[in-house]
PDB file of C-alpha atoms in Angstrom:
ATOM      1  CA  UNK A   1      44.912 -51.939 -45.210  1.00 94.00           C
ATOM      2  CA  UNK A   2      45.267 -52.955 -49.060  1.00 93.00           C
ATOM      3  CA  UNK A   3      44.544 -50.329 -51.912  1.00 91.00           C
ATOM      4  CA  UNK A   4      45.023 -51.080 -55.435  1.00 87.00           C
ATOM      5  CA  UNK A   5      46.618 -47.371 -56.635  1.00 86.00           C
ATOM      6  CA  UNK A   6      46.816 -47.863 -60.192  1.00 87.00           C
ATOM      7  CA  UNK A   7      43.742 -49.173 -60.785  1.00 79.00           C
ATOM      8  CA  UNK A   8      45.065 -52.018 -62.204  1.00 81.00           C
ATOM      9  CA  UNK A   9      43.641 -54.594 -61.085  1.00 78.00           C
ATOM     10  CA  UNK A  10      45.669 -55.754 -58.560  1.00 86.00           C
ATOM     11  CA  UNK A  11      47.090 -54.489 -54.254  1.00 90.00           C
ATOM     12  CA  UNK A  12      50.174 -52.470 -54.613  1.00 89.00           C
ATOM     13  CA  UNK A  13      50.466 -51.060 -51.415  1.00 90.00           C
ATOM     14  CA  UNK A  14      49.519 -52.122 -48.301  1.00 92.00           C
ATOM     15  CA  UNK A  15      49.645 -50.804 -44.260  1.00 93.00           C
ATOM     16  CA  UNK A  16      49.551 -52.477 -41.320  1.00 93.00           C
ATOM     17  CA  UNK A  17      46.786 -50.835 -39.270  1.00 94.00           C
ATOM     18  CA  UNK A  18      46.368 -52.161 -36.376  1.00 94.00           C
ATOM     19  CA  UNK A  19      48.570 -54.965 -33.992  1.00 92.00           C
ATOM     20  CA  UNK A  20      46.271 -57.162 -31.441  1.00 93.00           C
ATOM     21  CA  UNK A  21      46.603 -61.084 -31.811  1.00 91.00           C
ATOM     22  CA  UNK A  22      44.365 -63.399 -33.153  1.00 91.00           C
ATOM     23  CA  UNK A  23      42.320 -60.902 -34.976  1.00 93.00           C
ATOM     24  CA  UNK A  24      39.406 -63.313 -36.827  1.00 92.00           C
ATOM     25  CA  UNK A  25      37.010 -60.912 -37.060  1.00 94.00           C
ATOM     26  CA  UNK A  26      36.160 -57.787 -39.011  1.00 96.00           C
ATOM     27  CA  UNK A  27      33.543 -55.281 -39.728  1.00 97.00           C
ATOM     28  CA  UNK A  28      33.258 -51.540 -40.026  1.00 96.00           C
ATOM     29  CA  UNK A  29      29.864 -49.048 -39.449  1.00 96.00           C
ATOM     30  CA  UNK A  30      29.286 -45.088 -38.809  1.00 95.00           C
ATOM     31  CA  UNK A  31      33.385 -44.457 -39.547  1.00 95.00           C
ATOM     32  CA  UNK A  32      34.466 -46.976 -37.042  1.00 97.00           C
ATOM     33  CA  UNK A  33      36.907 -50.034 -38.033  1.00 97.00           C
ATOM     34  CA  UNK A  34      35.585 -53.398 -35.139  1.00 97.00           C
ATOM     35  CA  UNK A  35      38.152 -56.069 -34.295  1.00 97.00           C
ATOM     36  CA  UNK A  36      37.460 -58.779 -32.695  1.00 96.00           C
ATOM     37  CA  UNK A  37      39.975 -62.171 -31.557  1.00 95.00           C
ATOM     38  CA  UNK A  38      38.341 -65.107 -29.699  1.00 93.00           C
ATOM     39  CA  UNK A  39      38.498 -62.738 -26.012  1.00 94.00           C
ATOM     40  CA  UNK A  40      37.672 -59.421 -26.931  1.00 96.00           C
ATOM     41  CA  UNK A  41      36.279 -56.439 -29.325  1.00 97.00           C
ATOM     42  CA  UNK A  42      37.408 -53.756 -30.438  1.00 97.00           C
ATOM     43  CA  UNK A  43      37.071 -50.557 -32.195  1.00 97.00           C
ATOM     44  CA  UNK A  44      38.989 -47.495 -33.719  1.00 97.00           C
ATOM     45  CA  UNK A  45      38.199 -44.951 -35.204  1.00 97.00           C
ATOM     46  CA  UNK A  46      38.965 -44.699 -39.010  1.00 96.00           C
ATOM     47  CA  UNK A  47      40.914 -42.106 -40.462  1.00 95.00           C
ATOM     48  CA  UNK A  48      39.914 -39.724 -43.720  1.00 93.00           C
ATOM     49  CA  UNK A  49      42.609 -42.132 -44.855  1.00 92.00           C
ATOM     50  CA  UNK A  50      41.881 -45.044 -44.396  1.00 91.00           C
ATOM     51  CA  UNK A  51      44.164 -46.066 -41.567  1.00 94.00           C
ATOM     52  CA  UNK A  52      43.198 -46.461 -38.094  1.00 95.00           C
ATOM     53  CA  UNK A  53      43.538 -44.161 -34.674  1.00 93.00           C
ATOM     54  CA  UNK A  54      46.154 -45.845 -32.546  1.00 87.00           C
ATOM     55  CA  UNK A  55      43.893 -45.503 -29.579  1.00 85.00           C
ATOM     56  CA  UNK A  56      41.450 -48.016 -29.289  1.00 91.00           C
ATOM     57  CA  UNK A  57      38.305 -49.697 -27.171  1.00 95.00           C
ATOM     58  CA  UNK A  58      37.612 -52.319 -25.809  1.00 96.00           C
ATOM     59  CA  UNK A  59      34.147 -53.245 -25.768  1.00 97.00           C
ATOM     60  CA  UNK A  60      33.832 -57.074 -24.659  1.00 97.00           C
ATOM     61  CA  UNK A  61      36.905 -58.832 -23.264  1.00 96.00           C
ATOM     62  CA  UNK A  62      35.453 -61.401 -21.562  1.00 95.00           C
ATOM     63  CA  UNK A  63      33.821 -64.036 -24.670  1.00 95.00           C
ATOM     64  CA  UNK A  64      34.376 -67.720 -24.530  1.00 91.00           C
ATOM     65  CA  UNK A  65      37.939 -69.260 -24.427  1.00 84.00           C
ATOM     66  CA  UNK A  66      38.463 -70.780 -28.127  1.00 74.00           C
ATOM     67  CA  UNK A  67      38.867 -73.978 -27.471  1.00 79.00           C
ATOM     68  CA  UNK A  68      39.685 -75.629 -31.154  1.00 83.00           C
ATOM     69  CA  UNK A  69      37.454 -73.376 -32.812  1.00 88.00           C
ATOM     70  CA  UNK A  70      38.633 -69.854 -31.574  1.00 88.00           C
ATOM     71  CA  UNK A  71      37.706 -68.422 -34.476  1.00 91.00           C
ATOM     72  CA  UNK A  72      35.091 -65.463 -33.862  1.00 93.00           C
ATOM     73  CA  UNK A  73      33.496 -63.319 -36.871  1.00 95.00           C
ATOM     74  CA  UNK A  74      30.947 -60.554 -36.332  1.00 97.00           C
ATOM     75  CA  UNK A  75      29.424 -58.294 -38.670  1.00 98.00           C
ATOM     76  CA  UNK A  76      26.416 -55.287 -37.663  1.00 98.00           C
ATOM     77  CA  UNK A  77      22.690 -56.694 -39.258  1.00 98.00           C
ATOM     78  CA  UNK A  78      20.194 -55.194 -40.893  1.00 97.00           C
ATOM     79  CA  UNK A  79      18.894 -53.841 -37.440  1.00 97.00           C
ATOM     80  CA  UNK A  80      21.430 -52.564 -36.192  1.00 97.00           C
ATOM     81  CA  UNK A  81      22.610 -54.925 -33.656  1.00 98.00           C
ATOM     82  CA  UNK A  82      26.529 -56.377 -33.721  1.00 98.00           C
ATOM     83  CA  UNK A  83      26.459 -60.168 -34.249  1.00 98.00           C
ATOM     84  CA  UNK A  84      29.567 -62.060 -33.008  1.00 98.00           C
ATOM     85  CA  UNK A  85      29.862 -65.895 -33.754  1.00 97.00           C
ATOM     86  CA  UNK A  86      30.858 -68.815 -30.463  1.00 96.00           C
ATOM     87  CA  UNK A  87      31.958 -71.611 -32.021  1.00 94.00           C
ATOM     88  CA  UNK A  88      32.274 -74.859 -29.877  1.00 93.00           C
ATOM     89  CA  UNK A  89      35.464 -75.836 -28.056  1.00 90.00           C
ATOM     90  CA  UNK A  90      35.066 -79.155 -28.637  1.00 85.00           C
ATOM     91  CA  UNK A  91      33.999 -81.551 -31.082  1.00 81.00           C
ATOM     92  CA  UNK A  92      31.192 -82.456 -29.683  1.00 75.00           C
ATOM     93  CA  UNK A  93      30.413 -82.316 -25.902  1.00 76.00           C
ATOM     94  CA  UNK A  94      27.954 -80.892 -24.178  1.00 74.00           C
ATOM     95  CA  UNK A  95      28.946 -77.147 -22.803  1.00 76.00           C
ATOM     96  CA  UNK A  96      29.903 -75.950 -20.149  1.00 82.00           C
ATOM     97  CA  UNK A  97      29.758 -72.183 -21.089  1.00 90.00           C
ATOM     98  CA  UNK A  98      26.234 -71.541 -23.027  1.00 93.00           C
ATOM     99  CA  UNK A  99      27.917 -69.255 -24.204  1.00 95.00           C
ATOM    100  CA  UNK A 100      30.117 -71.214 -26.836  1.00 94.00           C
ATOM    101  CA  UNK A 101      28.226 -72.889 -29.841  1.00 94.00           C
ATOM    102  CA  UNK A 102      25.707 -69.950 -30.915  1.00 96.00           C
ATOM    103  CA  UNK A 103      25.302 -66.540 -32.323  1.00 98.00           C
ATOM    104  CA  UNK A 104      25.406 -63.965 -29.559  1.00 98.00           C
ATOM    105  CA  UNK A 105      23.401 -60.092 -30.022  1.00 98.00           C
ATOM    106  CA  UNK A 106      25.636 -57.128 -29.214  1.00 98.00           C
ATOM    107  CA  UNK A 107      23.441 -53.995 -27.921  1.00 98.00           C
ATOM    108  CA  UNK A 108      25.810 -51.040 -29.548  1.00 96.00           C
ATOM    109  CA  UNK A 109      24.389 -48.554 -27.356  1.00 95.00           C
ATOM    110  CA  UNK A 110      24.715 -50.775 -24.014  1.00 95.00           C
ATOM    111  CA  UNK A 111      27.097 -53.419 -25.583  1.00 95.00           C
ATOM    112  CA  UNK A 112      25.324 -55.649 -23.637  1.00 96.00           C
ATOM    113  CA  UNK A 113      24.457 -58.905 -25.196  1.00 97.00           C
ATOM    114  CA  UNK A 114      22.371 -62.293 -24.981  1.00 98.00           C
ATOM    115  CA  UNK A 115      21.668 -65.181 -27.066  1.00 98.00           C
ATOM    116  CA  UNK A 116      20.452 -64.849 -31.097  1.00 98.00           C
ATOM    117  CA  UNK A 117      20.328 -68.245 -31.647  1.00 98.00           C
ATOM    118  CA  UNK A 118      22.359 -71.861 -29.624  1.00 97.00           C
ATOM    119  CA  UNK A 119      23.216 -75.937 -31.576  1.00 95.00           C
ATOM    120  CA  UNK A 120      25.592 -74.155 -33.974  1.00 96.00           C
ATOM    121  CA  UNK A 121      28.425 -76.072 -33.790  1.00 95.00           C
ATOM    122  CA  UNK A 122      30.736 -73.592 -35.281  1.00 95.00           C
ATOM    123  CA  UNK A 123      29.075 -70.634 -38.340  1.00 97.00           C
ATOM    124  CA  UNK A 124      32.128 -68.678 -39.346  1.00 94.00           C
ATOM    125  CA  UNK A 125      30.408 -67.721 -42.240  1.00 96.00           C
ATOM    126  CA  UNK A 126      27.096 -65.699 -42.150  1.00 98.00           C
ATOM    127  CA  UNK A 127      25.382 -62.819 -43.430  1.00 98.00           C
ATOM    128  CA  UNK A 128      21.553 -60.967 -44.030  1.00 98.00           C
ATOM    129  CA  UNK A 129      19.838 -61.780 -47.777  1.00 98.00           C
ATOM    130  CA  UNK A 130      19.379 -58.060 -49.730  1.00 97.00           C
ATOM    131  CA  UNK A 131      15.546 -58.596 -50.504  1.00 95.00           C
ATOM    132  CA  UNK A 132      13.974 -60.709 -47.962  1.00 97.00           C
ATOM    133  CA  UNK A 133      17.071 -58.775 -44.553  1.00 97.00           C
ATOM    134  CA  UNK A 134      16.724 -62.546 -42.916  1.00 98.00           C
ATOM    135  CA  UNK A 135      20.133 -64.128 -41.499  1.00 98.00           C
ATOM    136  CA  UNK A 136      22.307 -66.768 -43.435  1.00 98.00           C
ATOM    137  CA  UNK A 137      25.116 -69.247 -42.550  1.00 98.00           C
ATOM    138  CA  UNK A 138      26.811 -71.878 -42.833  1.00 98.00           C
ATOM    139  CA  UNK A 139      27.818 -74.624 -39.832  1.00 98.00           C
ATOM    140  CA  UNK A 140      30.627 -77.470 -39.304  1.00 95.00           C
ATOM    141  CA  UNK A 141      29.436 -80.581 -38.676  1.00 93.00           C
ATOM    142  CA  UNK A 142      31.790 -82.724 -36.230  1.00 89.00           C
ATOM    143  CA  UNK A 143      34.560 -85.088 -37.215  1.00 86.00           C
ATOM    144  CA  UNK A 144      35.517 -88.415 -36.019  1.00 84.00           C
ATOM    145  CA  UNK A 145      31.761 -90.155 -37.078  1.00 88.00           C
ATOM    146  CA  UNK A 146      33.105 -90.875 -40.662  1.00 83.00           C
ATOM    147  CA  UNK A 147      34.133 -89.758 -44.458  1.00 88.00           C
ATOM    148  CA  UNK A 148      29.945 -89.120 -45.236  1.00 89.00           C
ATOM    149  CA  UNK A 149      28.815 -87.725 -41.884  1.00 93.00           C
ATOM    150  CA  UNK A 150      27.894 -85.048 -40.665  1.00 95.00           C
ATOM    151  CA  UNK A 151      26.850 -83.119 -43.326  1.00 96.00           C
ATOM    152  CA  UNK A 152      27.482 -79.198 -43.667  1.00 97.00           C
ATOM    153  CA  UNK A 153      24.774 -77.268 -43.474  1.00 98.00           C
ATOM    154  CA  UNK A 154      23.471 -73.100 -44.878  1.00 98.00           C
ATOM    155  CA  UNK A 155      20.989 -72.472 -41.915  1.00 98.00           C
ATOM    156  CA  UNK A 156      18.017 -69.861 -41.753  1.00 98.00           C
ATOM    157  CA  UNK A 157      19.273 -68.266 -38.256  1.00 98.00           C
ATOM    158  CA  UNK A 158      16.708 -67.327 -36.665  1.00 98.00           C
ATOM    159  CA  UNK A 159      16.325 -65.406 -32.879  1.00 98.00           C
ATOM    160  CA  UNK A 160      15.607 -69.210 -30.537  1.00 98.00           C
ATOM    161  CA  UNK A 161      16.794 -70.765 -33.083  1.00 98.00           C
ATOM    162  CA  UNK A 162      18.688 -74.800 -31.709  1.00 98.00           C
ATOM    163  CA  UNK A 163      19.913 -75.977 -34.747  1.00 98.00           C
ATOM    164  CA  UNK A 164      21.241 -79.347 -32.567  1.00 95.00           C
ATOM    165  CA  UNK A 165      24.339 -79.712 -32.120  1.00 94.00           C
ATOM    166  CA  UNK A 166      25.517 -81.961 -30.737  1.00 92.00           C
ATOM    167  CA  UNK A 167      22.354 -84.532 -30.541  1.00 93.00           C
ATOM    168  CA  UNK A 168      21.686 -83.470 -34.508  1.00 94.00           C
ATOM    169  CA  UNK A 169      23.075 -82.423 -37.975  1.00 95.00           C
ATOM    170  CA  UNK A 170      20.897 -81.565 -40.670  1.00 96.00           C
ATOM    171  CA  UNK A 171      17.005 -82.560 -40.793  1.00 97.00           C
ATOM    172  CA  UNK A 172      17.041 -83.002 -37.338  1.00 97.00           C
ATOM    173  CA  UNK A 173      19.537 -86.556 -37.909  1.00 96.00           C
ATOM    174  CA  UNK A 174      19.846 -88.030 -34.485  1.00 95.00           C
ATOM    175  CA  UNK A 175      23.716 -87.901 -33.483  1.00 93.00           C
ATOM    176  CA  UNK A 176      22.905 -92.332 -31.588  1.00 91.00           C
ATOM    177  CA  UNK A 177      27.316 -91.835 -30.989  1.00 89.00           C
ATOM    178  CA  UNK A 178      26.296 -90.002 -27.758  1.00 88.00           C
ATOM    179  CA  UNK A 179      24.144 -90.336 -24.757  1.00 89.00           C
ATOM    180  CA  UNK A 180      20.932 -89.141 -24.138  1.00 90.00           C
ATOM    181  CA  UNK A 181      20.745 -85.695 -22.286  1.00 88.00           C
ATOM    182  CA  UNK A 182      19.905 -85.303 -18.997  1.00 88.00           C
ATOM    183  CA  UNK A 183      16.686 -84.695 -18.859  1.00 90.00           C
ATOM    184  CA  UNK A 184      15.321 -85.960 -22.438  1.00 92.00           C
ATOM    185  CA  UNK A 185      16.176 -87.886 -24.715  1.00 93.00           C
ATOM    186  CA  UNK A 186      18.238 -87.670 -28.168  1.00 92.00           C
ATOM    187  CA  UNK A 187      15.108 -88.042 -30.443  1.00 94.00           C
ATOM    188  CA  UNK A 188      13.031 -85.629 -27.876  1.00 94.00           C
ATOM    189  CA  UNK A 189      15.839 -82.624 -28.164  1.00 91.00           C
ATOM    190  CA  UNK A 190      16.348 -82.671 -32.169  1.00 95.00           C
ATOM    191  CA  UNK A 191      12.628 -82.858 -32.806  1.00 96.00           C
ATOM    192  CA  UNK A 192      12.369 -79.277 -30.936  1.00 96.00           C
ATOM    193  CA  UNK A 193      15.509 -78.127 -33.067  1.00 97.00           C
ATOM    194  CA  UNK A 194      15.714 -76.590 -36.481  1.00 98.00           C
ATOM    195  CA  UNK A 195      16.226 -78.335 -39.608  1.00 98.00           C
ATOM    196  CA  UNK A 196      19.013 -77.239 -42.123  1.00 98.00           C
ATOM    197  CA  UNK A 197      18.025 -75.674 -45.002  1.00 98.00           C
ATOM    198  CA  UNK A 198      19.965 -77.525 -47.858  1.00 98.00           C
ATOM    199  CA  UNK A 199      23.331 -79.470 -47.040  1.00 98.00           C
ATOM    200  CA  UNK A 200      26.949 -80.233 -48.394  1.00 97.00           C
ATOM    201  CA  UNK A 201      29.470 -83.248 -48.154  1.00 96.00           C
ATOM    202  CA  UNK A 202      30.650 -83.745 -45.129  1.00 96.00           C
ATOM    203  CA  UNK A 203      34.518 -82.063 -43.765  1.00 95.00           C
ATOM    204  CA  UNK A 204      34.323 -79.785 -46.220  1.00 96.00           C
ATOM    205  CA  UNK A 205      34.823 -76.622 -44.253  1.00 96.00           C
ATOM    206  CA  UNK A 206      32.518 -73.890 -44.862  1.00 97.00           C
ATOM    207  CA  UNK A 207      34.229 -71.030 -43.437  1.00 95.00           C
ATOM    208  CA  UNK A 208      33.024 -68.213 -45.242  1.00 97.00           C
ATOM    209  CA  UNK A 209      29.849 -66.834 -46.795  1.00 98.00           C
ATOM    210  CA  UNK A 210      28.574 -63.520 -48.271  1.00 98.00           C
ATOM    211  CA  UNK A 211      25.615 -62.579 -50.637  1.00 98.00           C
ATOM    212  CA  UNK A 212      25.552 -60.594 -53.357  1.00 97.00           C
ATOM    213  CA  UNK A 213      24.386 -57.325 -52.644  1.00 95.00           C
ATOM    214  CA  UNK A 214      23.721 -55.937 -56.375  1.00 92.00           C
ATOM    215  CA  UNK A 215      24.414 -56.278 -59.884  1.00 90.00           C
ATOM    216  CA  UNK A 216      22.657 -59.597 -61.797  1.00 90.00           C
ATOM    217  CA  UNK A 217      24.039 -61.962 -58.827  1.00 93.00           C
ATOM    218  CA  UNK A 218      22.344 -60.332 -56.438  1.00 95.00           C
ATOM    219  CA  UNK A 219      20.235 -62.197 -53.524  1.00 97.00           C
ATOM    220  CA  UNK A 220      23.024 -65.143 -54.324  1.00 98.00           C
ATOM    221  CA  UNK A 221      25.499 -65.995 -51.701  1.00 98.00           C
ATOM    222  CA  UNK A 222      29.357 -67.554 -51.994  1.00 98.00           C
ATOM    223  CA  UNK A 223      30.789 -69.766 -50.607  1.00 98.00           C
ATOM    224  CA  UNK A 224      34.255 -70.412 -49.116  1.00 98.00           C
ATOM    225  CA  UNK A 225      34.874 -74.824 -48.148  1.00 98.00           C
ATOM    226  CA  UNK A 226      38.546 -74.178 -46.457  1.00 97.00           C
ATOM    227  CA  UNK A 227      38.272 -78.145 -47.237  1.00 95.00           C
ATOM    228  CA  UNK A 228      38.916 -81.469 -45.873  1.00 94.00           C
ATOM    229  CA  UNK A 229      41.545 -82.747 -43.765  1.00 88.00           C
ATOM    230  CA  UNK A 230      40.203 -86.009 -42.966  1.00 84.00           C
ATOM    231  CA  UNK A 231      38.330 -87.339 -45.172  1.00 89.00           C
ATOM    232  CA  UNK A 232      40.423 -90.341 -47.740  1.00 89.00           C
ATOM    233  CA  UNK A 233      38.937 -88.614 -50.727  1.00 91.00           C
ATOM    234  CA  UNK A 234      39.165 -85.194 -49.747  1.00 93.00           C
ATOM    235  CA  UNK A 235      35.587 -82.688 -50.113  1.00 95.00           C
ATOM    236  CA  UNK A 236      35.621 -79.028 -50.180  1.00 96.00           C
ATOM    237  CA  UNK A 237      38.613 -76.664 -51.239  1.00 97.00           C
ATOM    238  CA  UNK A 238      36.138 -74.307 -54.446  1.00 98.00           C
ATOM    239  CA  UNK A 239      33.847 -71.505 -54.011  1.00 98.00           C
ATOM    240  CA  UNK A 240      30.266 -72.585 -54.862  1.00 98.00           C
ATOM    241  CA  UNK A 241      27.410 -69.906 -55.750  1.00 98.00           C
ATOM    242  CA  UNK A 242      24.379 -70.766 -53.724  1.00 98.00           C
ATOM    243  CA  UNK A 243      21.018 -70.159 -55.397  1.00 98.00           C
ATOM    244  CA  UNK A 244      18.496 -67.727 -54.020  1.00 98.00           C
ATOM    245  CA  UNK A 245      14.973 -67.245 -55.156  1.00 97.00           C
ATOM    246  CA  UNK A 246      12.538 -63.439 -55.693  1.00 92.00           C
ATOM    247  CA  UNK A 247      11.480 -64.416 -51.850  1.00 95.00           C
ATOM    248  CA  UNK A 248      15.029 -65.346 -50.628  1.00 96.00           C
ATOM    249  CA  UNK A 249      14.739 -69.030 -50.531  1.00 96.00           C
ATOM    250  CA  UNK A 250      17.423 -71.202 -51.369  1.00 98.00           C
ATOM    251  CA  UNK A 251      17.797 -73.295 -54.654  1.00 97.00           C
ATOM    252  CA  UNK A 252      20.074 -75.200 -55.040  1.00 96.00           C
ATOM    253  CA  UNK A 253      24.092 -74.324 -55.969  1.00 97.00           C
ATOM    254  CA  UNK A 254      27.052 -74.523 -58.852  1.00 97.00           C
ATOM    255  CA  UNK A 255      30.460 -74.202 -58.792  1.00 97.00           C
ATOM    256  CA  UNK A 256      31.975 -70.380 -59.442  1.00 97.00           C
ATOM    257  CA  UNK A 257      36.056 -70.898 -58.231  1.00 97.00           C
ATOM    258  CA  UNK A 258      37.477 -74.243 -58.548  1.00 96.00           C
ATOM    259  CA  UNK A 259      41.216 -75.349 -59.354  1.00 95.00           C
ATOM    260  CA  UNK A 260      42.263 -75.684 -55.768  1.00 96.00           C
ATOM    261  CA  UNK A 261      41.273 -79.571 -55.507  1.00 95.00           C
ATOM    262  CA  UNK A 262      42.512 -81.908 -58.660  1.00 93.00           C
ATOM    263  CA  UNK A 263      42.387 -85.521 -57.681  1.00 90.00           C
ATOM    264  CA  UNK A 264      43.585 -85.705 -54.424  1.00 90.00           C
ATOM    265  CA  UNK A 265      46.117 -82.695 -55.813  1.00 92.00           C
ATOM    266  CA  UNK A 266      45.733 -79.933 -53.441  1.00 94.00           C
ATOM    267  CA  UNK A 267      46.621 -76.924 -54.364  1.00 95.00           C
ATOM    268  CA  UNK A 268      45.033 -73.669 -52.391  1.00 96.00           C
ATOM    269  CA  UNK A 269      42.568 -73.713 -49.429  1.00 97.00           C
ATOM    270  CA  UNK A 270      39.324 -70.866 -50.185  1.00 98.00           C
ATOM    271  CA  UNK A 271      38.695 -69.361 -46.713  1.00 97.00           C
ATOM    272  CA  UNK A 272      37.980 -64.940 -47.002  1.00 95.00           C
ATOM    273  CA  UNK A 273      35.713 -63.485 -49.452  1.00 96.00           C
ATOM    274  CA  UNK A 274      34.742 -59.892 -49.745  1.00 95.00           C
ATOM    275  CA  UNK A 275      32.556 -58.769 -52.828  1.00 95.00           C
ATOM    276  CA  UNK A 276      32.357 -55.815 -54.270  1.00 88.00           C
ATOM    277  CA  UNK A 277      30.443 -53.662 -57.223  1.00 85.00           C
ATOM    278  CA  UNK A 278      32.272 -55.458 -60.280  1.00 86.00           C
ATOM    279  CA  UNK A 279      34.239 -57.484 -58.887  1.00 90.00           C
ATOM    280  CA  UNK A 280      35.490 -60.961 -56.470  1.00 95.00           C
ATOM    281  CA  UNK A 281      38.058 -61.473 -53.715  1.00 95.00           C
ATOM    282  CA  UNK A 282      39.210 -64.076 -52.474  1.00 97.00           C
ATOM    283  CA  UNK A 283      41.759 -65.652 -50.235  1.00 97.00           C
ATOM    284  CA  UNK A 284      43.467 -68.585 -49.699  1.00 97.00           C
ATOM    285  CA  UNK A 285      45.621 -69.374 -46.775  1.00 95.00           C
ATOM    286  CA  UNK A 286      47.059 -72.146 -47.877  1.00 96.00           C
ATOM    287  CA  UNK A 287      49.753 -69.699 -50.431  1.00 96.00           C
ATOM    288  CA  UNK A 288      48.837 -66.025 -48.696  1.00 95.00           C
ATOM    289  CA  UNK A 289      47.316 -64.723 -51.404  1.00 94.00           C
ATOM    290  CA  UNK A 290      44.278 -63.074 -52.453  1.00 95.00           C
ATOM    291  CA  UNK A 291      41.889 -64.107 -55.695  1.00 95.00           C
ATOM    292  CA  UNK A 292      40.761 -60.931 -57.692  1.00 93.00           C
ATOM    293  CA  UNK A 293      37.544 -61.821 -60.171  1.00 93.00           C
ATOM    294  CA  UNK A 294      36.737 -59.350 -61.581  1.00 86.00           C
ATOM    295  CA  UNK A 295      31.745 -59.773 -63.312  1.00 72.00           C
ATOM    296  CA  UNK A 296      31.971 -59.478 -66.391  1.00 69.00           C
TER     297      UNK A 296
END
């Protein structure tokens, strides 16, 4: 728990509130804090001072094993359901567990879960557009397919949607390096998938995504591009603003925070987002710091 006690725009107090190895997903609702790692979802009661109770309820303990993508992101949607993103175990193999490369929907009363969407290689960042209440997310494309393909994707995530992985990417672009799926062709598989809405440079590695819920930027979204590790000319290493129109449709993008990449020199890796009423927090996990961008 980070606290700005004297309101000078800098955190000057840090309190350790939980011990949970591998925790990545964090969300809160109705005076409870929810944390998840690659296998479990825990719930802690929140005290009035913001600290957490020592005892935790284990709500889920059998999420798919992490493999290549062990980070799990979760949040409550406008419908009150809990959504958990589960990335693929490997780079582009056919998954043996039907819950990998998916978005899960969890009933917070029974804690039973269903597949909400599939074919999502690793949609770590997702959120709901404030005007339409529709889910959007940024997906990581596969590796080892060249410097320029496949692109990273912005997807409109709908119940029952299949977004192509591992046989297709972007706007139903077939991965010709793969064998046909059992009982179908790659082209046949791709024809029934949901195409991406916007595409971005390959290997930029989207890792966080959030909408502005208020203020002059309401309805637009920010995405953290963590940055490429296997590209001849690096891509990503910045925070980008994705513009949405009044009907909740994306219209383009522009740089929001840069300077982490100059030429081929890399100075940081944007990793996390928190958007407040008058400030945007961006974490940099290469340097272990958090930036505060105050809105004017």
